[in-house]
Coordinates of C-alpha atoms and ligand atoms in Angstrom, one line a residue:
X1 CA 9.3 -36.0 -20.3
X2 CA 8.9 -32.8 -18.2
X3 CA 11.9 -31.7 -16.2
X4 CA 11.5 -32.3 -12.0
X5 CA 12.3 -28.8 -11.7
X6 CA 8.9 -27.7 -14.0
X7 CA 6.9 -30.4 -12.2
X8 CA 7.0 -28.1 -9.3
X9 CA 6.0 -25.1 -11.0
X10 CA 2.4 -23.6 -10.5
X11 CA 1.2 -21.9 -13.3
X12 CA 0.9 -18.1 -12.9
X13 CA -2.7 -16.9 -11.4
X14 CA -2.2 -13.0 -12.2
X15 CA -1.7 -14.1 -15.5
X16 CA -4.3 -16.7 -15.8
X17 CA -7.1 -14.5 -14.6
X18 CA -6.4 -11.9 -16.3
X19 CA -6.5 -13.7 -19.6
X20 CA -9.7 -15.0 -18.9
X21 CA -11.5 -11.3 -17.7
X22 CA -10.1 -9.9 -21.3
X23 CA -11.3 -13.0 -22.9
X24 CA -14.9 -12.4 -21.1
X25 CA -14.9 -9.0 -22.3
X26 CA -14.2 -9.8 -25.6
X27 CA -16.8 -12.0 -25.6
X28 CA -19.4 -8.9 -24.4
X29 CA -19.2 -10.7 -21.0
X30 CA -19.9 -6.6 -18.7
X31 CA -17.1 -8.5 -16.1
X32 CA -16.1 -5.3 -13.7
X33 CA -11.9 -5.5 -14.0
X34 CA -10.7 -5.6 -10.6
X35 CA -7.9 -8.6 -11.6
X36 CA -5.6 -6.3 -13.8
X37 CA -1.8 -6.1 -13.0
X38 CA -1.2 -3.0 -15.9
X39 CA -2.2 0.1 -16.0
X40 CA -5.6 0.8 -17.6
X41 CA -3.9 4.0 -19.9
X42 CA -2.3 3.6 -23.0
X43 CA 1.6 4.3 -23.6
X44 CA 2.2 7.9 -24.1
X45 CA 2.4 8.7 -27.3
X46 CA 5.7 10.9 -26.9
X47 CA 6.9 6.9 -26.3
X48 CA 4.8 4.9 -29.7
X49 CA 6.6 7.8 -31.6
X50 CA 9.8 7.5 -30.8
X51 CA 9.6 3.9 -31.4
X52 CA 8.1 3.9 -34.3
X53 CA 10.9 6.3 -35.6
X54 CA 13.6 3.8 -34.3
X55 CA 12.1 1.1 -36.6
X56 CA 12.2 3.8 -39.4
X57 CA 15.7 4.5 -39.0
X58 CA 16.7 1.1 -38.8
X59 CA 17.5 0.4 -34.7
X60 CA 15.9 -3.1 -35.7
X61 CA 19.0 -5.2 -34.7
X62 CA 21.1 -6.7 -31.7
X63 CA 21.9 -4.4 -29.2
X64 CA 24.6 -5.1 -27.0
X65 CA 23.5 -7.6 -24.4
X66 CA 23.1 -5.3 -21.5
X67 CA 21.3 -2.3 -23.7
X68 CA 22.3 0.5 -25.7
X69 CA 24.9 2.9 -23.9
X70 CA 22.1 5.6 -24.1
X71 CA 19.3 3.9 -22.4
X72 CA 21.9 2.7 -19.8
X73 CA 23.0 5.9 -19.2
X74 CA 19.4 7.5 -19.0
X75 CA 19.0 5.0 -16.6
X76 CA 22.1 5.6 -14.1
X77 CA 21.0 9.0 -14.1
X78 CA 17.7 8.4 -12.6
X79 CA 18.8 5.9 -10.5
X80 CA 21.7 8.3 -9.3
X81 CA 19.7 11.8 -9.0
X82 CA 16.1 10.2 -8.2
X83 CA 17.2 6.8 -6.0
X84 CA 20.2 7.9 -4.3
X85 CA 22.0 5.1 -6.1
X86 CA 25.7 5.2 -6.4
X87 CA 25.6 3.7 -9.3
X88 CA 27.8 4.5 -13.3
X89 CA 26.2 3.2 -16.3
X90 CA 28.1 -0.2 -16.4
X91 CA 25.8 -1.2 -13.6
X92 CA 22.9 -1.4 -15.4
X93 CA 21.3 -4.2 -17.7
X94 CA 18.7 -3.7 -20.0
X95 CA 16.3 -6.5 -19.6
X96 CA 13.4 -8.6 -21.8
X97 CA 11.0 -7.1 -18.7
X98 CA 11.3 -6.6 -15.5
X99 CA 10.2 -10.3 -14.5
X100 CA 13.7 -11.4 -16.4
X101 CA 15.3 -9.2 -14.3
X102 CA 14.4 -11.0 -11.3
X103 CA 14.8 -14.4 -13.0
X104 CA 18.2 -13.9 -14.4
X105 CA 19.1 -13.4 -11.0
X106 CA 17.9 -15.5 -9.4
X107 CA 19.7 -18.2 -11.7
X108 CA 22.8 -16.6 -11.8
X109 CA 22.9 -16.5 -7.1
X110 CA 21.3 -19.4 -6.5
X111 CA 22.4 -23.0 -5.8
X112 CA 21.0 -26.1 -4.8
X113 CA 19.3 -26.2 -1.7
X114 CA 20.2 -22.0 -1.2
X115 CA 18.0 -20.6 0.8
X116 CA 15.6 -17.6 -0.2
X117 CA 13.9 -15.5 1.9
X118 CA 10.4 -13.9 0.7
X119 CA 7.6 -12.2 3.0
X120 CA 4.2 -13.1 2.8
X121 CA 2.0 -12.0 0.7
X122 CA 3.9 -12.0 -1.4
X123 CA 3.9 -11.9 -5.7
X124 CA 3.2 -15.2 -7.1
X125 CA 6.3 -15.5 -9.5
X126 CA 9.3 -15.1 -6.7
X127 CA 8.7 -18.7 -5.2
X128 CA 8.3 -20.3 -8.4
X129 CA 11.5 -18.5 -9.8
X130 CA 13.5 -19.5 -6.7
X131 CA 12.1 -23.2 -7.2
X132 CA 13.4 -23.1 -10.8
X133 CA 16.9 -22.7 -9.4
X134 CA 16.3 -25.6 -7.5
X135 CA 16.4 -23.2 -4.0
X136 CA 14.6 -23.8 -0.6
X137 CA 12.1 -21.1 -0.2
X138 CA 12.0 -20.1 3.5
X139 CA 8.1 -18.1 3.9
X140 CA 8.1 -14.9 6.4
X141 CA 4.7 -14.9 7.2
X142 CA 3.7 -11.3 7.7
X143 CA 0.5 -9.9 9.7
X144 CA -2.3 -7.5 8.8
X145 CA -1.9 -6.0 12.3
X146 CA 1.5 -4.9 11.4
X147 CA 0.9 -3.1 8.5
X148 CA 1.7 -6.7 6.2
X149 CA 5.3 -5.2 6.8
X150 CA 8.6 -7.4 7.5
X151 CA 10.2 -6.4 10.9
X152 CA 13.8 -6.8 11.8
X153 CA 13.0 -9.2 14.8
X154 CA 10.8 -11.8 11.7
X155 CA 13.4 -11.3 9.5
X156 CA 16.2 -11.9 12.2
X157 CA 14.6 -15.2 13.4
X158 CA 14.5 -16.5 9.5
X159 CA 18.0 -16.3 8.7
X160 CA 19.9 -19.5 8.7
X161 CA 23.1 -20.4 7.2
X162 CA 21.7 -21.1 4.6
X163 CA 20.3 -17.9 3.4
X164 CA 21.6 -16.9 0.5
X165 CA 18.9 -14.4 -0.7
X166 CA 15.9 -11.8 0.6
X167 CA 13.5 -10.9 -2.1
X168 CA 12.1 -7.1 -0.8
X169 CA 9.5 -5.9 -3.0
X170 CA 8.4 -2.2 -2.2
X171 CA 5.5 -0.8 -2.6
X172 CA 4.2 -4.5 -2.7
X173 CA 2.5 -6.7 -5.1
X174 CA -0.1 -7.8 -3.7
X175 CA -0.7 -5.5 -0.2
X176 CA 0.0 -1.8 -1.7
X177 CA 2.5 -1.1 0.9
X178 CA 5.4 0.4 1.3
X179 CA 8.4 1.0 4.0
X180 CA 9.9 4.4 5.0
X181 CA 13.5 5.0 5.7
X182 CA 13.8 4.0 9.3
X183 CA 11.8 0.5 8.5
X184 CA 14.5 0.0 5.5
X185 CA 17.4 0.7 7.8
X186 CA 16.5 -1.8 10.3
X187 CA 16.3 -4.4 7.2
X188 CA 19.6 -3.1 6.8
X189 CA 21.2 -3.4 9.8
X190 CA 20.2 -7.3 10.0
X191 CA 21.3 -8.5 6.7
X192 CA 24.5 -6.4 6.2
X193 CA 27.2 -8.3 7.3
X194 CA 25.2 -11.5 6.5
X195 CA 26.6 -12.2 3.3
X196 CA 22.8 -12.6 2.1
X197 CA 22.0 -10.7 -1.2
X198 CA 18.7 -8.4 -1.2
X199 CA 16.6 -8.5 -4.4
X200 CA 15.0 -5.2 -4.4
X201 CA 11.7 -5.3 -6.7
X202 CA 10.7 -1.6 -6.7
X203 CA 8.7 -1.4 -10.0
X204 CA 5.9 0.6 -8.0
X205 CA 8.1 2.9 -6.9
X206 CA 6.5 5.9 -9.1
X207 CA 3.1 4.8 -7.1
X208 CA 3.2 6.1 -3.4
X209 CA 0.4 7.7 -2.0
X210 CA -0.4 9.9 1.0
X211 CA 3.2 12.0 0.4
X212 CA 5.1 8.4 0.7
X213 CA 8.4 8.9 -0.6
X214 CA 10.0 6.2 -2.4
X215 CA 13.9 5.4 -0.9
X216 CA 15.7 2.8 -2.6
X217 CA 17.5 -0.2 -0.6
X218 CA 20.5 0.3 -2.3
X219 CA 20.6 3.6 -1.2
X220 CA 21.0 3.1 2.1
X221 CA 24.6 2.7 4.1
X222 CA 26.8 0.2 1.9
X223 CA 23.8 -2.1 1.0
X224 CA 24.8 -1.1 -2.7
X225 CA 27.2 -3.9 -2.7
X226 CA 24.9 -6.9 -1.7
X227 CA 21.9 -5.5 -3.6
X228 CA 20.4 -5.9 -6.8
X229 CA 17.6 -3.1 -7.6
X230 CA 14.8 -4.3 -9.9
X231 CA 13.1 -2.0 -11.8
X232 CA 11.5 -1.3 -15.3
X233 CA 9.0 0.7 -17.8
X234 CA 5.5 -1.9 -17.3
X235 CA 4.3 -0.3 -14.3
X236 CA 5.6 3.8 -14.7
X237 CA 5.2 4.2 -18.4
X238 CA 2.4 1.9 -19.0
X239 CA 4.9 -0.4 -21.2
X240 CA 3.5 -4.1 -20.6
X241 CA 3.8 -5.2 -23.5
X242 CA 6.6 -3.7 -24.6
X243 CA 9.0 -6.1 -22.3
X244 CA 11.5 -3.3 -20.7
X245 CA 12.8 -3.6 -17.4
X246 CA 16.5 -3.2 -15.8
X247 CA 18.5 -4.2 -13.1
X248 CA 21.4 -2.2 -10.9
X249 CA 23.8 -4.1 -9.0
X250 CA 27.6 -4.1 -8.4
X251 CA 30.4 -4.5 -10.9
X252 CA 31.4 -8.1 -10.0
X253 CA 27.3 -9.3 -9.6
X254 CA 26.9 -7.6 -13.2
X255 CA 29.5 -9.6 -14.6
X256 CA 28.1 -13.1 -13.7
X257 CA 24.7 -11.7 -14.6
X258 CA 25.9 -10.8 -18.3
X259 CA 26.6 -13.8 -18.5
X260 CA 23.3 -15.3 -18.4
X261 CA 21.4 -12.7 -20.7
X262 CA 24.4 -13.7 -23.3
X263 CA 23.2 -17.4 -23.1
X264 CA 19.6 -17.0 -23.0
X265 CA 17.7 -13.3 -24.3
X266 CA 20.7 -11.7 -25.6
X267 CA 19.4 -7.9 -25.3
X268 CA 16.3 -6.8 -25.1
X269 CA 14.0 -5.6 -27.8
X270 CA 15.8 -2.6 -29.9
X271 CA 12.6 -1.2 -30.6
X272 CA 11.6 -1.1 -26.7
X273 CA 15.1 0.3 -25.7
X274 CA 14.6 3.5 -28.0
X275 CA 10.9 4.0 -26.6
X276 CA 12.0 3.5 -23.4
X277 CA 15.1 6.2 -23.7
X278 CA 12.0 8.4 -24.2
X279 CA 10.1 7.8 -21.6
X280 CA 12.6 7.8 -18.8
X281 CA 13.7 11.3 -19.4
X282 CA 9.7 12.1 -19.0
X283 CA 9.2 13.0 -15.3
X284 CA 5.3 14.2 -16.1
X285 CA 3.4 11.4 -17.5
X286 CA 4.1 9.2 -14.6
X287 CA 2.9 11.8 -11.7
X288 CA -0.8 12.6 -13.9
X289 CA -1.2 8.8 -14.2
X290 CA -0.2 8.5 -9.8
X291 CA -2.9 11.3 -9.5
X292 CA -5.2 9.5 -10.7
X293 CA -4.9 5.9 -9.0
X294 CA -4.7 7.7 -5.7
X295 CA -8.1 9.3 -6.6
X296 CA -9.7 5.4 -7.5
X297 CA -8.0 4.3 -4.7
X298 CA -9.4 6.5 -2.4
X299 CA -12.9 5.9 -4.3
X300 CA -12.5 1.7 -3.8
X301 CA -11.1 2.1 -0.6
X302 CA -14.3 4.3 0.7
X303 CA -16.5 2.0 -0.5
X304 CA -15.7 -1.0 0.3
X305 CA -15.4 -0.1 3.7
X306 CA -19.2 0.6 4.3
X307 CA -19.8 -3.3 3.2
X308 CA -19.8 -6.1 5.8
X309 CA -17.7 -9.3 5.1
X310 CA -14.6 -7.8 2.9
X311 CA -12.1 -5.6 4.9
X312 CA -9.7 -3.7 2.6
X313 CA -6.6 -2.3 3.6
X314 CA -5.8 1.0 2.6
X315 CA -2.5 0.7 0.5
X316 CA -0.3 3.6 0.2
X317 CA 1.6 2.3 -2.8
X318 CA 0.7 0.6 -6.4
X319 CA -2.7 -0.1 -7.7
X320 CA -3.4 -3.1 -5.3
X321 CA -6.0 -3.0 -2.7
X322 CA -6.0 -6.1 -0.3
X323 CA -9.0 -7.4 1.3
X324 CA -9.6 -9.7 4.2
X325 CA -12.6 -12.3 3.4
X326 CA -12.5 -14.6 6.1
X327 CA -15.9 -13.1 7.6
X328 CA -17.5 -14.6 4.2
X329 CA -16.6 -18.4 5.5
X330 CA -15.4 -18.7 1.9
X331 CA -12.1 -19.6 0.9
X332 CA -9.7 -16.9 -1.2
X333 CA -10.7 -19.1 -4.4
X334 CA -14.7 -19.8 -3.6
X335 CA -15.1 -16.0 -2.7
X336 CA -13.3 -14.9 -6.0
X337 CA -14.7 -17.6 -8.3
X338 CA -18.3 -16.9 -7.2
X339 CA -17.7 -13.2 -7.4
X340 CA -16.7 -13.8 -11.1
X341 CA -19.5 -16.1 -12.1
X342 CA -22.9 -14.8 -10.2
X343 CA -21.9 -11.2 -10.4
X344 CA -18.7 -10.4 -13.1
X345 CA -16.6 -8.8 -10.7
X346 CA -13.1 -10.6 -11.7
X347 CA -10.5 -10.1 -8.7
X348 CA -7.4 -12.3 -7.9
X349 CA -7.6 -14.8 -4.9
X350 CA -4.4 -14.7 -2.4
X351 CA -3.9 -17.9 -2.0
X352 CA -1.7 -17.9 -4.2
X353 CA 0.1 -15.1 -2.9
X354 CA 0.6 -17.1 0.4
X355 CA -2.0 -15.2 2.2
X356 CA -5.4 -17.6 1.9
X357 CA -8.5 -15.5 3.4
X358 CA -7.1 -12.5 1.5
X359 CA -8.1 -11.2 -2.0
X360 CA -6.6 -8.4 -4.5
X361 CA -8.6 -6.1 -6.5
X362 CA -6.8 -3.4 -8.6
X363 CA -8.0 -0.3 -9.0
X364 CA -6.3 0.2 -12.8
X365 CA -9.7 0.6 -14.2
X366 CA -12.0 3.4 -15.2
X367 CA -14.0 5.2 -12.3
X368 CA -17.2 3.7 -13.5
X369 CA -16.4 0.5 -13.3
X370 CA -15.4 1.2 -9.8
X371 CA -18.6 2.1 -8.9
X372 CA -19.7 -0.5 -10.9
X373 CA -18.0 -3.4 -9.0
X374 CA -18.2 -1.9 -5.6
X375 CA -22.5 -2.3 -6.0
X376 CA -22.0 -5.7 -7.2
X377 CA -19.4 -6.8 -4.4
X378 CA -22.3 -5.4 -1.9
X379 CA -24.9 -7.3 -3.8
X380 CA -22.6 -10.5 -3.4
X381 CA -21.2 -10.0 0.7
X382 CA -25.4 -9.0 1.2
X383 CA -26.4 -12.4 0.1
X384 CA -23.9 -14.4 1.9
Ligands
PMP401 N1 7.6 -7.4 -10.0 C1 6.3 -7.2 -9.5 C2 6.1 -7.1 -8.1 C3 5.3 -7.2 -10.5 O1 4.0 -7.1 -10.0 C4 5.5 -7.4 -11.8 C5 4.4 -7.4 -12.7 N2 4.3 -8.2 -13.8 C6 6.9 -7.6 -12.2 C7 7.9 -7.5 -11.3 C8 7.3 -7.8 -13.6 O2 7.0 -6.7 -14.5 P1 7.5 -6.7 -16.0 O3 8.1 -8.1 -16.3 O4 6.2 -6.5 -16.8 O5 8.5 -5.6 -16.1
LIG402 N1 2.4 -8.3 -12.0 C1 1.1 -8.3 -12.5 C2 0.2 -9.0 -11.5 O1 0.6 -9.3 -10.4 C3 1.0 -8.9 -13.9 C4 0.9 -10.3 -14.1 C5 2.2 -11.0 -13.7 O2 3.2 -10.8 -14.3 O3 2.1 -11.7 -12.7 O4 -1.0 -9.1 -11.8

């Protein structure tokens, strides 16, 4: 009964674990949160308001497919004065999250057999995607000693004829890091007269640390014509579950990719467009909540570095810390599932991300439980 194409499909582990740490803590389980891929804050108020006046005044229907002229144009403007995008408002579409985003596509490039370029680690949903579409994906392994970073020379040697697609995701889900200018450029200057499109995932953007400043792909030399820039409101506003993210691409991209929103979502929620008009114009909220993850980052990051057996890596960008495990002899999974049963630290195993001996703990929880988990984690690596 079930489609060849779904056979292949994993399910998702973010989400999976996730579900099962809330359903812990509902249960009174004390689990310490380290598996969380959301923000720990609430939405903004300034943001529940203003949605909850759009309902009141009747923004309850259909938008157009690709999102209200308002939030599209809020959005060019960011992209345009923030990104260095050289993007107009017809470029944009409004999507049911920025995971749709990516899927939509993904299904509206790929063929049979295209092949689709992502770096390890990487986030678990791009290869399944891709395998939806029926594509080849084509692993980049990437190395710890370099920075988990893709070079020109990796990238260089992976291209084949058949390469139809690079998926770049900046600052990265699940290693925290990010790529300056000069490291984007040489990117550049291998794909650019490659035909190849770049899939730019830059949903962390607002999450640099150390001064990192965020430059988008797109911005750079004419890569605005092979490029489409992901982005959306989970991550900066806090938004999960409202389901608003967006893509940027060129004129003739966004025309076949219209066409597949019109078929299958056809706009994203009304009520999330309006909160989201808000919240883009808000340049504040973002930076206090950035203050703060760099503060529990620095706090994880210190102490797990005093504990034998787990080496983190200090990420300069989301709310990911990745760790190296291999001196446990455990597995990604063993280490993470014993973690979660002896001691109720709940953390996400990278095995899944393509990177077994790795694990990722997010530090979108409260200080406390920070503290909390880094004394059980010694507890755990102290009895191995
Ligand atoms: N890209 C990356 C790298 C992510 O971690 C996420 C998190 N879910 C998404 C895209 C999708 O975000 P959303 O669909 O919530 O906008
Ligand atoms: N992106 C988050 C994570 O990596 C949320 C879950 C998901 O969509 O995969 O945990």
């Amino acid at each position: 009964m079930i489609s060849s194409r779904v056979k292949l499909l994993s399910s998702s582990s973010t989400l999976k674990i996730t579900a099962l740490t809330k359903k812990l803590k509902k249960e009174g389980r004390d689990v310490v949160n380290f598996a969380a891929g959301e923000p720990d804050f609430d939405t903004p108020s300034f943001i529940k308001e203003k949605a909850k006046l759009a309902i009141d005044q009747g923004s309850t229907k259909y938008t157009p497919s690709a999102g209200t002229n308002e939030i599209r144009q809020a959005i060019c403007n960011k992209l345009k004065e923030e990104n260095n995008i050289p993007c107009e408002a017809p470029n944009i579409i409004v999507t049911s999250g920025a995971k749709y985003a990516i899927f939509a596509s993904m299904v509206t490039f790929l063929d049979k057999g295209d092949e689709v370029l992502v770096p390890a680690p990487f986030w678990v949903s791009y290869p399944e995607m891709a395998k939806l579409c029926g594509a080849k994906i084509k692993i980049i392994k990437t190395k710890a000693k370099d920075g988990f970073k893709l070079s020109a020379d990796l990238l260089a040697r992976a291209i084949s004829k058949k390469t139809k697609l690079l998926v770049l995701n900046y600052p990265s889900n699940p290693t925290g890091v990010t790529y300056n200018e000069g490291e984007l450029k040489a990117i550049y200057d291998v794909v650019k007269d490659k035909n190849i499109i770049v899939l730019s995932d830059e949903i962390y953007e607002i999450l640099t640390y150390d001064g990192a400043r965020h430059v988008s792909f797109a911005s750079i030399g004419d890569a605005h014509k092979f490029t489409v820039t992901i982005n959306g409101f989970s991550k900066s506003f806090s938004m999960t579950g409202w389901r608003l993210g967006y893509l940027e691409a060129a004129s003739n991209f966004i025309e076949a990719i219209s066409k597949v929103i019109d078929h299958t979502t056809s706009c994203a929620s009304s009520v999330s467009q309006a909160a989201g008009l808000a919240a883009i114009q808000d340049k504040k909220w973002p930076q206090t909540m950035r203050e703060e993850f760099e503060k529990r980052r620095n706090m994880l990051f210190g102490g797990l570095s005093t504990l034998k057996k787990i080496k983190p890596f200090k990420p300069n960008g989301t709310f990911y810390m990745f760790c190296d495990i291999k001196k446990s002899g455990l597995s990604s999974v063993e280490f993470s599932s014993s973690l979660l049963d002896k001691h109720l630290v709940s953390t996400i195993p990278a095995d899944s991300f393509g990177a077994e001996g790795f694990i990722r703990l997010s530090f979108a929880t409260s200080t406390q439980d920070i503290e909390k988990g880094i004394a059980r984690i010694k507890e755990f690596t102290s009895s191995l």
